[in-house]
Amino acid sequence: MKTFLSFILIFSLYSCQSSAQDEKSKKNNYEVTKTDAEWKAELSDIEYQVLREAGTERAFTSELLEVKQPGTFVCAACGNPLYKTKHKFDSGTSWPSFDRAIEGSVVLSSDKKIGYKRTELLCAKCGSHLGHMFNDGPSETTGKRHCINGVALNFVSKKIKKIKE
């Protein structure tokens, strides 16, 4: 019986190092860190809800759904370049979708907020929630779909220089 109780005690101590503690430490390791009050002062209500509280914007509401011109999508919280237009595709899911991020710009995490484990995408510079990654993207490229909240992004158009003939 003592052995069993010892096992339970040891198991309980190790299990106290939960993923919540890991998540807290991850959030403190970003280049850009701010208090909740600072984020609230800088972001709109919907930006704060999505970027800092891992919310989801309503389907088909993003102005970025139809963007096709060359450019870069950057984090709405910190300006970190995240995605290029050339990797954007129409997934039919009602949120901007990309088959890959700019290398090193996104961190993968996981959440179980809707009852099953999903791969969460976070900005590598500030830790803001961007969206989720799924394995139903274009098979001719990466096979991945980065389903991103449009409100989590700002678009920076690439100026195309016209060559004079």
Tab-separated table of C-alpha atoms in Angstrom:
chain	number	residue	atom	x	y	z
A	1	MET	CA	0.000	0.000	0.000
A	2	LYS	CA	2.858	2.389	0.831
A	3	THR	CA	4.411	1.668	-2.565
A	4	PHE	CA	1.128	2.470	-4.275
A	5	LEU	CA	0.737	5.740	-2.337
A	6	SER	CA	4.345	6.662	-3.107
A	7	PHE	CA	3.700	6.025	-6.788
A	8	ILE	CA	0.558	8.196	-6.701
A	9	LEU	CA	2.444	11.003	-4.946
A	10	ILE	CA	5.345	10.940	-7.420
A	11	PHE	CA	2.966	10.740	-10.377
A	12	SER	CA	0.976	13.703	-9.023
A	13	LEU	CA	4.096	15.819	-8.609
A	14	TYR	CA	5.248	15.183	-12.164
A	15	SER	CA	1.805	15.768	-13.558
A	16	CYS	CA	1.713	19.178	-11.864
A	17	GLN	CA	4.117	20.362	-14.524
A	18	SER	CA	1.192	20.810	-16.847
A	19	SER	CA	0.930	22.112	-20.372
A	20	ALA	CA	-0.600	25.280	-18.888
A	21	GLN	CA	2.735	25.974	-17.228
A	22	ASP	CA	4.523	25.235	-20.500
A	23	GLU	CA	2.157	27.592	-22.339
A	24	LYS	CA	2.808	30.342	-19.781
A	25	SER	CA	6.570	30.000	-20.171
A	26	LYS	CA	6.266	29.944	-23.988
A	27	LYS	CA	4.354	33.211	-23.967
A	28	ASN	CA	7.174	34.878	-22.029
A	29	ASN	CA	9.867	33.898	-24.544
A	30	TYR	CA	8.804	36.179	-27.394
A	31	GLU	CA	10.774	39.162	-28.674
A	32	VAL	CA	7.730	41.430	-28.281
A	33	THR	CA	6.080	41.206	-24.870
A	34	LYS	CA	3.451	43.549	-23.501
A	35	THR	CA	0.969	43.582	-20.667
A	36	ASP	CA	-2.700	42.890	-21.349
A	37	ALA	CA	-3.376	46.580	-20.739
A	38	GLU	CA	-0.807	47.564	-23.379
A	39	TRP	CA	-2.263	45.111	-25.925
A	40	LYS	CA	-5.806	46.353	-25.193
A	41	ALA	CA	-4.712	49.951	-25.743
A	42	GLU	CA	-3.116	49.118	-29.118
A	43	LEU	CA	-5.578	46.625	-30.609
A	44	SER	CA	-9.242	46.911	-31.530
A	45	ASP	CA	-11.674	44.775	-29.522
A	46	ILE	CA	-11.878	42.074	-32.213
A	47	GLU	CA	-8.091	42.102	-32.753
A	48	TYR	CA	-7.547	41.648	-29.026
A	49	GLN	CA	-10.122	38.850	-28.840
A	50	VAL	CA	-8.506	36.949	-31.738
A	51	LEU	CA	-4.811	37.734	-31.271
A	52	ARG	CA	-4.522	37.664	-27.484
A	53	GLU	CA	-7.463	35.470	-26.401
A	54	ALA	CA	-7.335	32.971	-29.304
A	55	GLY	CA	-10.791	33.872	-30.576
A	56	THR	CA	-12.102	33.405	-34.106
A	57	GLU	CA	-13.532	36.089	-36.342
A	58	ARG	CA	-16.887	35.466	-38.021
A	59	ALA	CA	-16.766	33.544	-41.291
A	60	PHE	CA	-16.574	35.519	-44.558
A	61	THR	CA	-15.921	38.843	-42.778
A	62	SER	CA	-12.253	39.328	-43.657
A	63	GLU	CA	-11.388	41.986	-46.199
A	64	LEU	CA	-8.272	39.935	-46.957
A	65	LEU	CA	-10.176	36.986	-48.478
A	66	GLU	CA	-10.027	38.478	-51.977
A	67	VAL	CA	-6.476	39.879	-51.847
A	68	LYS	CA	-4.498	38.477	-54.759
A	69	GLN	CA	-1.938	41.181	-55.549
A	70	PRO	CA	1.711	40.492	-54.683
A	71	GLY	CA	2.686	41.363	-51.145
A	72	THR	CA	3.193	40.196	-47.591
A	73	PHE	CA	0.706	39.535	-44.810
A	74	VAL	CA	2.110	40.704	-41.475
A	75	CYS	CA	1.016	40.170	-37.870
A	76	ALA	CA	-1.557	42.827	-36.922
A	77	ALA	CA	-0.102	42.971	-33.409
A	78	CYS	CA	3.631	43.379	-34.094
A	79	GLY	CA	4.196	43.683	-37.857
A	80	ASN	CA	6.128	40.412	-38.178
A	81	PRO	CA	6.058	39.229	-41.850
A	82	LEU	CA	4.098	35.945	-41.845
A	83	TYR	CA	2.775	34.965	-45.289
A	84	LYS	CA	3.325	35.812	-48.959
A	85	THR	CA	0.450	36.227	-51.406
A	86	LYS	CA	2.026	33.612	-53.682
A	87	HIS	CA	1.276	30.970	-51.004
A	88	LYS	CA	-2.357	32.055	-50.542
A	89	PHE	CA	-5.161	29.945	-51.989
A	90	ASP	CA	-8.950	29.823	-51.948
A	91	SER	CA	-9.805	26.990	-49.568
A	92	GLY	CA	-13.525	27.720	-49.576
A	93	THR	CA	-13.443	27.852	-45.763
A	94	SER	CA	-14.255	31.575	-45.458
A	95	TRP	CA	-10.913	32.554	-43.881
A	96	PRO	CA	-7.665	33.500	-45.632
A	97	SER	CA	-5.670	30.316	-46.256
A	98	PHE	CA	-2.015	29.717	-47.057
A	99	ASP	CA	-0.077	26.540	-47.770
A	100	ARG	CA	2.972	27.723	-45.838
A	101	ALA	CA	4.323	30.570	-43.711
A	102	ILE	CA	7.512	32.553	-44.203
A	103	GLU	CA	10.238	30.423	-42.654
A	104	GLY	CA	10.658	31.055	-38.926
A	105	SER	CA	7.695	33.453	-38.684
A	106	VAL	CA	5.155	31.096	-37.120
A	107	VAL	CA	5.293	28.844	-34.052
A	108	LEU	CA	3.197	25.684	-33.801
A	109	SER	CA	1.318	24.957	-30.597
A	110	SER	CA	-1.774	22.918	-29.812
A	111	ASP	CA	-5.164	23.535	-28.311
A	112	LYS	CA	-8.174	21.461	-27.336
A	113	LYS	CA	-10.673	24.317	-27.054
A	114	ILE	CA	-13.347	22.598	-29.129
A	115	GLY	CA	-12.930	19.112	-27.703
A	116	TYR	CA	-10.143	17.724	-29.870
A	117	LYS	CA	-6.498	18.573	-30.442
A	118	ARG	CA	-5.705	21.075	-33.210
A	119	THR	CA	-2.447	22.616	-34.362
A	120	GLU	CA	-2.515	26.277	-33.380
A	121	LEU	CA	-0.441	28.867	-35.261
A	122	LEU	CA	1.173	31.678	-33.265
A	123	CYS	CA	3.270	34.644	-34.364
A	124	ALA	CA	6.898	33.782	-33.594
A	125	LYS	CA	7.674	37.375	-32.637
A	126	CYS	CA	4.840	38.222	-30.205
A	127	GLY	CA	2.980	34.950	-29.565
A	128	SER	CA	-0.321	36.197	-30.947
A	129	HIS	CA	-2.896	33.623	-32.053
A	130	LEU	CA	-3.248	33.576	-35.834
A	131	GLY	CA	-5.379	30.515	-36.568
A	132	HIS	CA	-4.925	26.766	-37.076
A	133	MET	CA	-3.158	24.383	-39.448
A	134	PHE	CA	-4.885	21.453	-41.132
A	135	ASN	CA	-3.704	18.672	-43.447
A	136	ASP	CA	-6.199	19.405	-46.234
A	137	GLY	CA	-4.245	21.954	-48.242
A	138	PRO	CA	-3.153	21.723	-51.873
A	139	SER	CA	-1.562	18.315	-52.477
A	140	GLU	CA	0.607	19.742	-55.265
A	141	THR	CA	2.419	21.991	-52.749
A	142	THR	CA	2.679	21.296	-49.016
A	143	GLY	CA	-0.654	19.602	-48.339
A	144	LYS	CA	-1.099	22.049	-45.432
A	145	ARG	CA	-3.763	24.697	-44.897
A	146	HIS	CA	-2.955	27.572	-42.595
A	147	CYS	CA	-6.454	28.837	-41.817
A	148	ILE	CA	-5.829	32.369	-40.570
A	149	ASN	CA	-8.105	34.963	-39.018
A	150	GLY	CA	-7.987	37.951	-41.365
A	151	VAL	CA	-8.146	40.321	-38.404
A	152	ALA	CA	-4.821	38.841	-37.233
A	153	LEU	CA	-3.151	40.136	-40.403
A	154	ASN	CA	-2.341	43.366	-42.173
A	155	PHE	CA	-1.485	43.335	-45.877
A	156	VAL	CA	1.555	45.154	-47.253
A	157	SER	CA	1.355	45.421	-51.038
A	158	LYS	CA	4.485	44.867	-53.088
A	159	LYS	CA	4.973	47.776	-55.450
A	160	ILE	CA	5.601	46.480	-58.946
A	161	LYS	CA	7.917	48.720	-60.943
A	162	LYS	CA	6.917	49.249	-64.532
A	163	ILE	CA	9.735	48.997	-67.001
A	164	LYS	CA	9.794	51.776	-69.589
A	165	GLU	CA	10.250	50.528	-73.132
